[in-house]
Coordinates of C-alpha atoms in Angstrom, one line a residue:
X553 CA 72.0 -199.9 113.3
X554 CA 73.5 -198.1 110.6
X555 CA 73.2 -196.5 107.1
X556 CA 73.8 -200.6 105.6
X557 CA 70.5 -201.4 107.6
X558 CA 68.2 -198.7 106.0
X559 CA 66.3 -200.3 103.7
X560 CA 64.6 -197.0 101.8
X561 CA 64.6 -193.2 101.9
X562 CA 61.1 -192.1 100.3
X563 CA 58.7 -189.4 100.3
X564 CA 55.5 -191.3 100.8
X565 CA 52.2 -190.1 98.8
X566 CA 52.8 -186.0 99.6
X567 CA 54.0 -186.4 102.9
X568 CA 57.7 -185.9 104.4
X569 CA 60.5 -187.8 104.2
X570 CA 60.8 -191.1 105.8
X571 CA 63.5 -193.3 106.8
X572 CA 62.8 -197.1 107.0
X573 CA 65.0 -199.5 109.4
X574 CA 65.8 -203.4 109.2
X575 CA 63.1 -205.5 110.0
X576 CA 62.8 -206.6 113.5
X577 CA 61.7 -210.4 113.7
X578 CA 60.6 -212.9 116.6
X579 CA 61.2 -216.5 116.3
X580 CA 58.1 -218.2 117.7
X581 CA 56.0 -217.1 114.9
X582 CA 52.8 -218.2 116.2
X583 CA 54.4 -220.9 119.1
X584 CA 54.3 -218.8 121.8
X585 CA 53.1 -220.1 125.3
X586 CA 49.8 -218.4 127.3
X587 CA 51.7 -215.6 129.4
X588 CA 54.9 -216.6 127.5
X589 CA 56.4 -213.1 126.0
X590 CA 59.3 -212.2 123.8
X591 CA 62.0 -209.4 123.8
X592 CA 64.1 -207.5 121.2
X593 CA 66.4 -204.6 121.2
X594 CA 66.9 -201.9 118.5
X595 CA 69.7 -199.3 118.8
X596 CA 71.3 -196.7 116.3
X597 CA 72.3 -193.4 115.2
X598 CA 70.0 -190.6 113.5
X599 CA 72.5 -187.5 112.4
X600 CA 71.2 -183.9 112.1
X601 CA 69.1 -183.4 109.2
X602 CA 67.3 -187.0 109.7
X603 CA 64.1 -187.2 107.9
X604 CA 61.2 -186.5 109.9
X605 CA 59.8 -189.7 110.4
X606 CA 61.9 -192.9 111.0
X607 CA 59.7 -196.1 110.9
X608 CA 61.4 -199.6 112.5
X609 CA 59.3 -202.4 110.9
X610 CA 58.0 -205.4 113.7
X611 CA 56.8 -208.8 111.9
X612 CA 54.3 -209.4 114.7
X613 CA 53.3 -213.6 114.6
X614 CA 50.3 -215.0 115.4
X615 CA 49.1 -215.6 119.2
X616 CA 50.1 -211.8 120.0
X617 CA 47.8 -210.3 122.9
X618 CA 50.0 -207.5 123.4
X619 CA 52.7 -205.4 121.7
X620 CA 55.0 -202.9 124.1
X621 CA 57.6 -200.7 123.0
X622 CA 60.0 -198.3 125.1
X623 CA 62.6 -196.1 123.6
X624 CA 65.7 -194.2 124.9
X625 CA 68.0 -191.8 123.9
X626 CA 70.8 -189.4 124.5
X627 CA 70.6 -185.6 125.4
X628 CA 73.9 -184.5 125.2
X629 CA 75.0 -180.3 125.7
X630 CA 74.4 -178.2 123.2
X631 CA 75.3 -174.4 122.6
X632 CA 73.4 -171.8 123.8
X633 CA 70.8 -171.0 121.6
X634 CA 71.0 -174.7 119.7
X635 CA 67.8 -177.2 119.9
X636 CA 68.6 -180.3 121.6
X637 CA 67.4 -183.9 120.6
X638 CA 63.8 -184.1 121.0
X639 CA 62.4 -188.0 120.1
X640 CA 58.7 -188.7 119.4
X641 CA 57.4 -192.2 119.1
X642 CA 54.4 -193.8 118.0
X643 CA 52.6 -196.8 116.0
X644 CA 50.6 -198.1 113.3
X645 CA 49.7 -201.7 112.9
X646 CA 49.9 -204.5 110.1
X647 CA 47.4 -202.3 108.1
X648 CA 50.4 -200.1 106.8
X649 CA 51.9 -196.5 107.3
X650 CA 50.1 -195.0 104.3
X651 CA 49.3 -191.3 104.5
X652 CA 45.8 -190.9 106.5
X653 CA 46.6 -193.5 108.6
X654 CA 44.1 -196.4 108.1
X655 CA 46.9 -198.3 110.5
X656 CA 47.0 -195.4 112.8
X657 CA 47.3 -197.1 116.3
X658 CA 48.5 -194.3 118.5
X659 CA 50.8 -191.9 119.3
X660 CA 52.5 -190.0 122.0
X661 CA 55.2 -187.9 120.8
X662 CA 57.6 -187.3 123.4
X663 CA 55.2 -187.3 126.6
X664 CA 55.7 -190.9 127.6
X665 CA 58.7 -193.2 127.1
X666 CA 56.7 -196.7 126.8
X667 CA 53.7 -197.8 125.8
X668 CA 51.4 -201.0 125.1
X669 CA 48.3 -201.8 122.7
X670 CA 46.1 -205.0 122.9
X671 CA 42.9 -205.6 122.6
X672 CA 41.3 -205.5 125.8
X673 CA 43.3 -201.8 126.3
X674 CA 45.8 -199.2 125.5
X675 CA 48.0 -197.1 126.9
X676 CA 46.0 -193.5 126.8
X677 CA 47.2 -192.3 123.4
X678 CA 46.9 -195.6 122.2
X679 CA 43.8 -197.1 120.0
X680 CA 42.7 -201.1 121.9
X681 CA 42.0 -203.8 119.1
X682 CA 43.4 -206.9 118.2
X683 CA 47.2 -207.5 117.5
X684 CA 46.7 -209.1 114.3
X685 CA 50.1 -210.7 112.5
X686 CA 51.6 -208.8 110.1
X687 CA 54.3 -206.0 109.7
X688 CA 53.7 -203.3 112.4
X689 CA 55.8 -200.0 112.4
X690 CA 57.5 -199.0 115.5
X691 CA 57.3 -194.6 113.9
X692 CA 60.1 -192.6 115.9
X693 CA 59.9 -188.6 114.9
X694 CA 63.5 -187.1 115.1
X695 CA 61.4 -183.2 116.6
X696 CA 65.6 -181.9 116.8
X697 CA 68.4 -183.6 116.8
X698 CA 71.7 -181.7 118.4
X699 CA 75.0 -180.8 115.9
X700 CA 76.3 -184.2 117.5
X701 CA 73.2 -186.2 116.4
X702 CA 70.7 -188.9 118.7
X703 CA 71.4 -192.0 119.6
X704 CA 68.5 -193.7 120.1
X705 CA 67.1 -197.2 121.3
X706 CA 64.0 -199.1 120.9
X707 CA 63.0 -201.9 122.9
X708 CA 59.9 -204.4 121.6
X709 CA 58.1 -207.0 123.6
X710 CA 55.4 -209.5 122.2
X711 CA 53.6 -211.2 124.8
X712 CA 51.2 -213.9 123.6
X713 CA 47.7 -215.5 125.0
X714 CA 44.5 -215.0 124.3
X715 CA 43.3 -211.3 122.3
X716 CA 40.7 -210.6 125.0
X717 CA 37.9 -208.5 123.9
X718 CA 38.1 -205.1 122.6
X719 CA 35.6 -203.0 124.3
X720 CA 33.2 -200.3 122.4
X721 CA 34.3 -196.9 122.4
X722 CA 31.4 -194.8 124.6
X723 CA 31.6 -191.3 122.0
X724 CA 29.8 -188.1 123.2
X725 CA 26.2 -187.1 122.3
X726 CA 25.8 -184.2 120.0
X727 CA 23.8 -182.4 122.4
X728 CA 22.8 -181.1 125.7
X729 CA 20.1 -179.5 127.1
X730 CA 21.2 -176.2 127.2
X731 CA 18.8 -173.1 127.2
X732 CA 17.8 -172.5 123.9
X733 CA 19.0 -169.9 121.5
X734 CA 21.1 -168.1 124.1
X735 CA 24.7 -167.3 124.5
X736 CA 27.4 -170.7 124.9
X737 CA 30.7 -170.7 126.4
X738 CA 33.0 -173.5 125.7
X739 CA 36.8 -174.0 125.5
X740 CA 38.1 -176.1 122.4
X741 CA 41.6 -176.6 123.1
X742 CA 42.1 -179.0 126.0
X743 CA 44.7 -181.7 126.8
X744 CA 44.5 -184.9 129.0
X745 CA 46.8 -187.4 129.6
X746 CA 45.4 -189.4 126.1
X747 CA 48.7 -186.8 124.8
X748 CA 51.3 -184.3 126.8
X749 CA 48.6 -183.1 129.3
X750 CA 48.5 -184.2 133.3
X751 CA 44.8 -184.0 133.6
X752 CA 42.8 -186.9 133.3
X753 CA 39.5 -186.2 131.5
X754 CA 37.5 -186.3 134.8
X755 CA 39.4 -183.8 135.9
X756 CA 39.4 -181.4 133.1
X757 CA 35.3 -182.2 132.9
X758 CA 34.9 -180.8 136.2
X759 CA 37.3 -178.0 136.2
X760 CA 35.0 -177.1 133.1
X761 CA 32.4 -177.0 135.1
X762 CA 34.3 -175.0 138.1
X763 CA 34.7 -172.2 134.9
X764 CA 30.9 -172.1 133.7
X765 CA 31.3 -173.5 130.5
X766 CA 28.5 -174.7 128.7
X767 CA 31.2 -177.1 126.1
X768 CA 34.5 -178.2 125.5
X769 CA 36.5 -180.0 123.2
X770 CA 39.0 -182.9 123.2
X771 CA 41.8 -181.8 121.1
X772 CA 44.8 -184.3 121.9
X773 CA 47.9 -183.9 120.1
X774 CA 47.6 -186.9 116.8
X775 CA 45.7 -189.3 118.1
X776 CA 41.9 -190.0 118.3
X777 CA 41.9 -191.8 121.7
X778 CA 40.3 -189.2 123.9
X779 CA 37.1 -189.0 121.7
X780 CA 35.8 -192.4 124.1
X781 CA 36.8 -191.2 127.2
X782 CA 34.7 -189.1 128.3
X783 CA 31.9 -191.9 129.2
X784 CA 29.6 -190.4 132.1
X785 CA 31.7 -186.8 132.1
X786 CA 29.2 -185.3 129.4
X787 CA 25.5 -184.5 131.3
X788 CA 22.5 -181.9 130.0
X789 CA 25.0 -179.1 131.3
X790 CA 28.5 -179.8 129.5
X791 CA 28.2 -180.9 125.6
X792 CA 31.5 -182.5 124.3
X793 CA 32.9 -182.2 121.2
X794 CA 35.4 -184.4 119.3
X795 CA 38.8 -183.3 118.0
X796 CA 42.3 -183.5 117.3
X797 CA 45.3 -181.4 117.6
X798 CA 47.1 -182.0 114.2
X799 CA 50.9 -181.5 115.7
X800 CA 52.7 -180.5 111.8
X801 CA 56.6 -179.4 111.5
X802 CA 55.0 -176.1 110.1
X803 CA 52.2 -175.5 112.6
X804 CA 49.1 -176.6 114.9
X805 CA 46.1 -176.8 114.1
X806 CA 42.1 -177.9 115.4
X807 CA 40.9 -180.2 113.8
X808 CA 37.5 -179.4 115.7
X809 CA 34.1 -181.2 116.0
X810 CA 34.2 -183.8 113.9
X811 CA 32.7 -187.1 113.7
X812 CA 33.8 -189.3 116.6
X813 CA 36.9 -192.0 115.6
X814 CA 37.9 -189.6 113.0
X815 CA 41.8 -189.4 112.5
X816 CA 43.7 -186.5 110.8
X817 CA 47.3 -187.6 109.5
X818 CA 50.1 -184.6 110.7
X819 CA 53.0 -186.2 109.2
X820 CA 53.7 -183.5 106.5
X821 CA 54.8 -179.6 105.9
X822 CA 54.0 -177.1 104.1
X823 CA 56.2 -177.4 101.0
X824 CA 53.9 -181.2 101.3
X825 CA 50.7 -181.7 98.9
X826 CA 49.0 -182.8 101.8
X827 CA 46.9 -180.0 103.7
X828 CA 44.7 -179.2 101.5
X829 CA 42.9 -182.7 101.6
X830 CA 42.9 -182.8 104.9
X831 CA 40.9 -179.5 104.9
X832 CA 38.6 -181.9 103.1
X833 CA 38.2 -184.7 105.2
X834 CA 37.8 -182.6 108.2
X835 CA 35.2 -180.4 106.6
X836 CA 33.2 -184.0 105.3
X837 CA 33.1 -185.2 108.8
X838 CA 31.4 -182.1 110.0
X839 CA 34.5 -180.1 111.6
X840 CA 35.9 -177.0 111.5
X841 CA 39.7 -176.4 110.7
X842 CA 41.1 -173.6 113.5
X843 CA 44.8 -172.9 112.9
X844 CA 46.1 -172.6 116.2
X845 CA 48.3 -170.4 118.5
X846 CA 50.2 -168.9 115.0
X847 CA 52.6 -166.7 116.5
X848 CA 53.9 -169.8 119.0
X849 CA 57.8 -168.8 118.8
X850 CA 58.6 -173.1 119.9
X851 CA 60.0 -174.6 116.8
X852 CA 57.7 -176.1 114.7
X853 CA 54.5 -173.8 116.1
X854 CA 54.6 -171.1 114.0
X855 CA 51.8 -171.6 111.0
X856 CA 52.9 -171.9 108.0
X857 CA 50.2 -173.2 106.3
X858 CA 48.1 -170.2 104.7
X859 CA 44.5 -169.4 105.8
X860 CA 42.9 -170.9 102.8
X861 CA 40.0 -173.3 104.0
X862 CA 40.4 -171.9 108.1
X863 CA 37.1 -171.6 109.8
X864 CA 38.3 -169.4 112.6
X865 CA 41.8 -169.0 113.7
X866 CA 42.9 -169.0 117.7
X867 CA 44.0 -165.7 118.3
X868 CA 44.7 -165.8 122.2
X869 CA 45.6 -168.8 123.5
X870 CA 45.9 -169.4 127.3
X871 CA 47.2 -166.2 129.5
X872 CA 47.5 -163.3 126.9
X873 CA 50.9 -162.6 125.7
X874 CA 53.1 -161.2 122.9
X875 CA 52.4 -164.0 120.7
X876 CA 48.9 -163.2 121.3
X877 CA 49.4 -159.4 120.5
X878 CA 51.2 -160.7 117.0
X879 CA 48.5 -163.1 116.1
X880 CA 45.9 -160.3 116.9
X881 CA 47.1 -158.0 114.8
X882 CA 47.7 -160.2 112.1
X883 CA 44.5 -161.1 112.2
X884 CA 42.8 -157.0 112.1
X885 CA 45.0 -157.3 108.7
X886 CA 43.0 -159.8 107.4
X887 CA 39.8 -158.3 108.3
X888 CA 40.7 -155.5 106.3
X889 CA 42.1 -157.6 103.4
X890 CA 38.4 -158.6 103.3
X891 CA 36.8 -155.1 103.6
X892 CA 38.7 -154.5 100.3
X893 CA 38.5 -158.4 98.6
X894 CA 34.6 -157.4 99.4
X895 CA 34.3 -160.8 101.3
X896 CA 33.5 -158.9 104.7
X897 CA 29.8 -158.9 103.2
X898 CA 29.3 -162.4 102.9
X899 CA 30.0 -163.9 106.7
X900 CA 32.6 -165.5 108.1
X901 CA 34.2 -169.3 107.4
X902 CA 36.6 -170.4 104.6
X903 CA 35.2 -171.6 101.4
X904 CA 36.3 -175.4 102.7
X905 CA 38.1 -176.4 99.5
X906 CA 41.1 -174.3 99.2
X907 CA 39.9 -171.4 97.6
X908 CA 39.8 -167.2 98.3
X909 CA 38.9 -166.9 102.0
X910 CA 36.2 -165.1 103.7
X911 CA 36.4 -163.3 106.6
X912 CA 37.5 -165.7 109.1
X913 CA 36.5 -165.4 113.0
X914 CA 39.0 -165.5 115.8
X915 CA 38.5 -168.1 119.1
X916 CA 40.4 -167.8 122.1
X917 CA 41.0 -171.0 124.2
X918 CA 42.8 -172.2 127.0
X919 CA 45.7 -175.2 125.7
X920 CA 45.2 -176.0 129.4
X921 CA 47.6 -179.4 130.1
X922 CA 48.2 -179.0 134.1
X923 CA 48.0 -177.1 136.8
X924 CA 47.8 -174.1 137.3
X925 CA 46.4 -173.7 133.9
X926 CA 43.5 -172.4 134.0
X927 CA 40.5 -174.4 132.2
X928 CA 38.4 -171.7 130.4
X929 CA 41.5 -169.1 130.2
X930 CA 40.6 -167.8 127.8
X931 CA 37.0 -169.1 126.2
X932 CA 34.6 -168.6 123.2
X933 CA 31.2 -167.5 123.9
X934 CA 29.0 -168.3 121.1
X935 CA 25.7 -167.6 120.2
X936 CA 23.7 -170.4 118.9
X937 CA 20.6 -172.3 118.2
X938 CA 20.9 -174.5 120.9
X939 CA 23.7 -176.7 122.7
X940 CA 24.4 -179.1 120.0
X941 CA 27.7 -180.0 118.0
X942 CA 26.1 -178.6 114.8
X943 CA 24.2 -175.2 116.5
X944 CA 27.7 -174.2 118.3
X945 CA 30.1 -175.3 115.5
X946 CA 27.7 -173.3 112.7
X947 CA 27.9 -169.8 115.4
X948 CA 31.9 -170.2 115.7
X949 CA 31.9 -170.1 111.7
X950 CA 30.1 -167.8 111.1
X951 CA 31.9 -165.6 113.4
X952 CA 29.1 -165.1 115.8
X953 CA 31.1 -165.2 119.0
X954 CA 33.2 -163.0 121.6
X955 CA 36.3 -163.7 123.5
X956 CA 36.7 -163.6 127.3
X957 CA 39.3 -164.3 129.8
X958 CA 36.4 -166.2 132.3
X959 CA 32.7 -166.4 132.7
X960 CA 32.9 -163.5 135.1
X961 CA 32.8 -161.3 131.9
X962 CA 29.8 -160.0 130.2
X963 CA 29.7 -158.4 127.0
X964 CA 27.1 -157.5 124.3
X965 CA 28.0 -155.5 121.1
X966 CA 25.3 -154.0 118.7
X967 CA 24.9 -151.2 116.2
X968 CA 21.6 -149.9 115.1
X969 CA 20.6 -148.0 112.3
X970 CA 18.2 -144.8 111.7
X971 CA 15.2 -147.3 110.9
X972 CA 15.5 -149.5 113.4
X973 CA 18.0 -151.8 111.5
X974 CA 20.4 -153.6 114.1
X975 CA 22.9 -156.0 113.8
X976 CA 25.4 -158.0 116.5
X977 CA 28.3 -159.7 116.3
X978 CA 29.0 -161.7 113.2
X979 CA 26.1 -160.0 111.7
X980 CA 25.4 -157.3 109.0
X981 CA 24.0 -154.0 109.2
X982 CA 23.1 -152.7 105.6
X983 CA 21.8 -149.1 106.1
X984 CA 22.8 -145.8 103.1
X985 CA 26.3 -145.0 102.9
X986 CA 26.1 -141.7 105.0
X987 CA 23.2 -142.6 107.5
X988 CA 24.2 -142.8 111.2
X989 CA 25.1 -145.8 113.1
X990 CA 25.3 -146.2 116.5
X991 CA 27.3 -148.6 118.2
X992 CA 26.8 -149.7 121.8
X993 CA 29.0 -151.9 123.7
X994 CA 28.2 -153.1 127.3
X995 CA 30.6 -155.0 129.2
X996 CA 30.7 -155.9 133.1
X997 CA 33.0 -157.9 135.2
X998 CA 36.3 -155.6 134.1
X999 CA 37.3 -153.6 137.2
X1000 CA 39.3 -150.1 135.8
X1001 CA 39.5 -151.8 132.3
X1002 CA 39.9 -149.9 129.4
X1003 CA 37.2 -150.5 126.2
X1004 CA 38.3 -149.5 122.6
X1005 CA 36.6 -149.3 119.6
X1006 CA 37.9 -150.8 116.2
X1007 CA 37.5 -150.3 112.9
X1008 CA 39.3 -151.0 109.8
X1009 CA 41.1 -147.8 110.4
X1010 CA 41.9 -148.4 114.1
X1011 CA 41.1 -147.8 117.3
X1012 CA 38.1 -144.8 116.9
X1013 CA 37.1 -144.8 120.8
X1014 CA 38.5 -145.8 123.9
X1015 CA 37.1 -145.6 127.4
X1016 CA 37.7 -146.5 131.2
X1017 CA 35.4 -148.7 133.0
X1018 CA 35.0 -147.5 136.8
X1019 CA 36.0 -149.8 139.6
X1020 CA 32.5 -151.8 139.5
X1021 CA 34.0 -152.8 135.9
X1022 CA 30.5 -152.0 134.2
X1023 CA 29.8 -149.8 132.1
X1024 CA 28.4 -148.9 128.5
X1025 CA 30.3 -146.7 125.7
X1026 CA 28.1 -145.6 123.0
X1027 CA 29.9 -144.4 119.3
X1028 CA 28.4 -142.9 116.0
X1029 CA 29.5 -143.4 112.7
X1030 CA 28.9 -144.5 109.0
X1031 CA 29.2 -147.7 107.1
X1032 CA 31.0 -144.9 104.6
X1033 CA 33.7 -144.4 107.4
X1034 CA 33.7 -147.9 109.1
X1035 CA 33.3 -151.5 107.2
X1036 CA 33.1 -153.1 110.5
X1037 CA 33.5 -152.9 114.3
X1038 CA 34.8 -154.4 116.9
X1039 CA 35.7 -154.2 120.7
X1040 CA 38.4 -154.8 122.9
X1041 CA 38.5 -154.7 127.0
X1042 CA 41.7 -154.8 128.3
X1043 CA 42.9 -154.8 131.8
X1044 CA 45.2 -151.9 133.1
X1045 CA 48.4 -152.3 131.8
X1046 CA 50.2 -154.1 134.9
X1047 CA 54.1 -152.9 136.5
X1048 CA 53.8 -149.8 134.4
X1049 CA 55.0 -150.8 131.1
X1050 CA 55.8 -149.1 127.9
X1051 CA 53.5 -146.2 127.5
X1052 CA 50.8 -146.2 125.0
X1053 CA 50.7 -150.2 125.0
X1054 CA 47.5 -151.7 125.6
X1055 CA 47.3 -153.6 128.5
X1056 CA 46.6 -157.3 128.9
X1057 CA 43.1 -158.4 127.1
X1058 CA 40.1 -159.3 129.3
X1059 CA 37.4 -159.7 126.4
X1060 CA 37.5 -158.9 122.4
X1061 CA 34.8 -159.5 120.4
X1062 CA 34.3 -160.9 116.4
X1063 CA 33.4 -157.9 114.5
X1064 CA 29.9 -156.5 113.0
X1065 CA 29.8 -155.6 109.6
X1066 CA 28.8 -151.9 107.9
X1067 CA 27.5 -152.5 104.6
X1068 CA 26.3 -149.7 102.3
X1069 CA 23.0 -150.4 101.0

């Protein structure tokens, strides 16, 4: 194909740029045999600078059981230093490609290199239903194309017969047993093979398990296929939420916990009037919005997107590292934006529509997609009600949770005041400006780890654990001196590094709040 075939160039409805091909036609239009199937052949040229999203239209005829599509294309050398191509690929159906994706019908982005969709099944990534007739959308995402551009080629098959029947998706319940009002651990960034990962979700249930978590989430990359299979993984010990992994040009983020089948549209940027209602739909199907792993250097990682609306933001994610460092730090700024916006009093969360922020919480999770990544490296604990969806979403927004590299690590954090006022993490502590607070931090399972003390003026005590890795560090100040604490416990630092660098982290905490009565 070239430049004579494209029919339009458009920015659809606040999203990015779209290029849209030559229809691709089939000529039984409804005459197809039972098992008989049809074949056609797309090929062409995207240059650099190719809109984000290319859509090749398929007039799909009656009689359909199955649409499958595989693509191609060329990788060739590039400089040093120089992205090369990098081809995603997905579909939406005869409903349309309208932004929020009511023809959403799966994606897999560059992890697989054919798919199909009928109605008795799909590939994983892919949404089972009928293949009604009507114009279907073959979407190819140009991620990078190299200086000398992609060639590319898309092959589409019909094959006719009878729909079959589609069966009902098998969601999670909202709750478990669990134990009460007690302490959860849970990982909420996971991948299967439903997008990039090579775990199937068997798998990934039991190595949750293997860590000691209490839940997990599915997060795949676009597409809403994983949230119905998990059938007979879930039990009274492992609650499953439901999520995405919204996969934008200008960042990651979790679209976490919210209502089974719901699907979050990623086909937009920053500079895009798009984000900010999807904030909205994800907060009106119960979820929280969790920018994720900010500081990613990979193109297209890094968040772009602001921290208006966030509900906690993923500062480690997986084994700790300079990104994580970064996205730490950035993340002690905005605490102490909110010490002096005065928001620090009022909890943690985002307002949910766009407006000033509040304190926002961090989460660590794992982003495990394979071995040897480590399920549960790193996870949230979180204290809540009980094991439900709504108890452990409402403790992660409000910031009542701590960080920790496995469920070997224990950790409380408290502060009392002279009248018996206490407060832990996520919580207040309102005592007189100059009255003494003591902080106590306990921590266990850290061999010769080192603890530190923060506040909004830095680090005001550190300590090293013994070899046991237990121990407890007690500190006294004023909520005149400190608007809130928080802990580290990091690891000695390993192949003696740069002096005075903190080591690798082993457990941080949300902080506790100092307010002067």
């Amino acid at each position: 194909m070239n430049r004579r075939d494209v029919l339009r160039l458009s920015a659809a409805a606040g999203a990015a740029s779209a290029l849209t091909l030559q229809t691709v036609t089939f000529t039984h239009a409804g005459e197809g045999e039972e098992g008989g199937e049809e074949t056609r052949t797309v090929r062409g040229r995207l240059p650099t600078g190719a809109p984000d999203f290319v859509y090749l239209p398929v007039e799909v005829p009656r009689g359909v059981r199955e649409i499958a599509v595989s693509y191609t294309y060329d990788k060739p050398p590039v400089p040093s230093g120089t992205p090369g191509n990098a081809l995603d690929i997905g579909i939406f159906d005869e409903r349309g490609t309208a932004s929020g994706g009511r023809g959403f019908r799966g994606w897999s982005g560059g992890f697989r290199t054919e798919f199909a969709v009928g109605a008795h099944r799909a590939t994983p990534g892919y949404l089972a239903g009928p293949v009604r007739p009507g114009t279907w959308h073959v979407v190819l995402g140009p991620y990078t194309v190299a200086p000398q551009g992609m060639e590319y080629e898309v092959t589409v098959t019909l094959r006719y017969g009878e729909q079959g029947r589609t069966p009902k998706p098998a969601y999670p319940p909202e709750r478990a047993r669990g134990r009460g009002r007690a302490w959860y651990r849970g990982d909420c960034h996971l991948h299967t093979v439903h997008s990039d990962g090579q775990r199937t979700p068997e798998e990934v249930a039991a190595a949750a398990r293997a860590a000691g978590l209490d839940f997990i989430a599915t997060t795949e990359h676009n597409t809403t296929s994983g949230h119905g299979a998990w059938e007979g993984l879930w039990g009274e010990d492992l609650l499953v939420l439901c999520g995405e992994e919204v996969t934008t040009r200008n960042g990651h983020y979790l679209a976490l916990g919210v209502d089974p089948g719901t699907f979050v549209d990623w086909r937009y940027r920053a500079r895009d009037d798009a984000y900010e209602r999807y904030v909205r739909r994800i907060h009106r199907a119960g979820g929280l919005v969790v920018p994720a792993h900010p500081n990613c250097p990979f193109v297209g990682c890094q968040w772009k997107f602001g921290y208006a609306g966030a509900d906690a933001v993923e500062v480690w994610n997986g084994p700790w590292t300079a990104d994580d460092e970064l996205a730490l730090a950035a993340w002690d700024n905005m605490l102490v934006e909110s010490c002096r916006e005065g928001y620090g009093n009022e909890g943690g969360g985002g307002d949910g529509d766009g407006g000033r922020s509040r304190w926002i919480p961090a989460m660590g999770n794992s982003d495990a997609h394979r071995e040897p990544q480590v399920v549960g490296l790193p996870q949230t604990v979180v204290h809540a009600g009980d094991l439900s969806r709504t108890a452990v979403l409402e403790g992660i927004r409000a910031g009542r949770s701590w960080l920790a590299e496995s469920s070997a690590i224990g950790l409380e954090l408290s502060a009392a005041g002279p009248r018996g006022e206490h407060a832990g993490i996520g919580e207040r502590l309102r005592v007189a400006p100059d009255a003494e607070v003591t902080v106590r931090l306990e921590v266990s399972g850290v061999p010769d780890g080192t603890v530190r003390l923060l506040t909004d003026q830095g680090e005001m005590r550190s300590e090293r654990l013994p070899a046991s890795g237990s121990g407890t560090v007690a500190w006294r100040t004023t909520a005149s001196l400190a608007s809130y604490v928080r802990a580290e416990v990091r690891h000695p630092l390993r192949g003696g590094g740069a002096a005075g660098l903190p080591g690798p982290m082993a457990a941080m905490t949300n902080p506790l709040w100092l307010e002067r009565r």
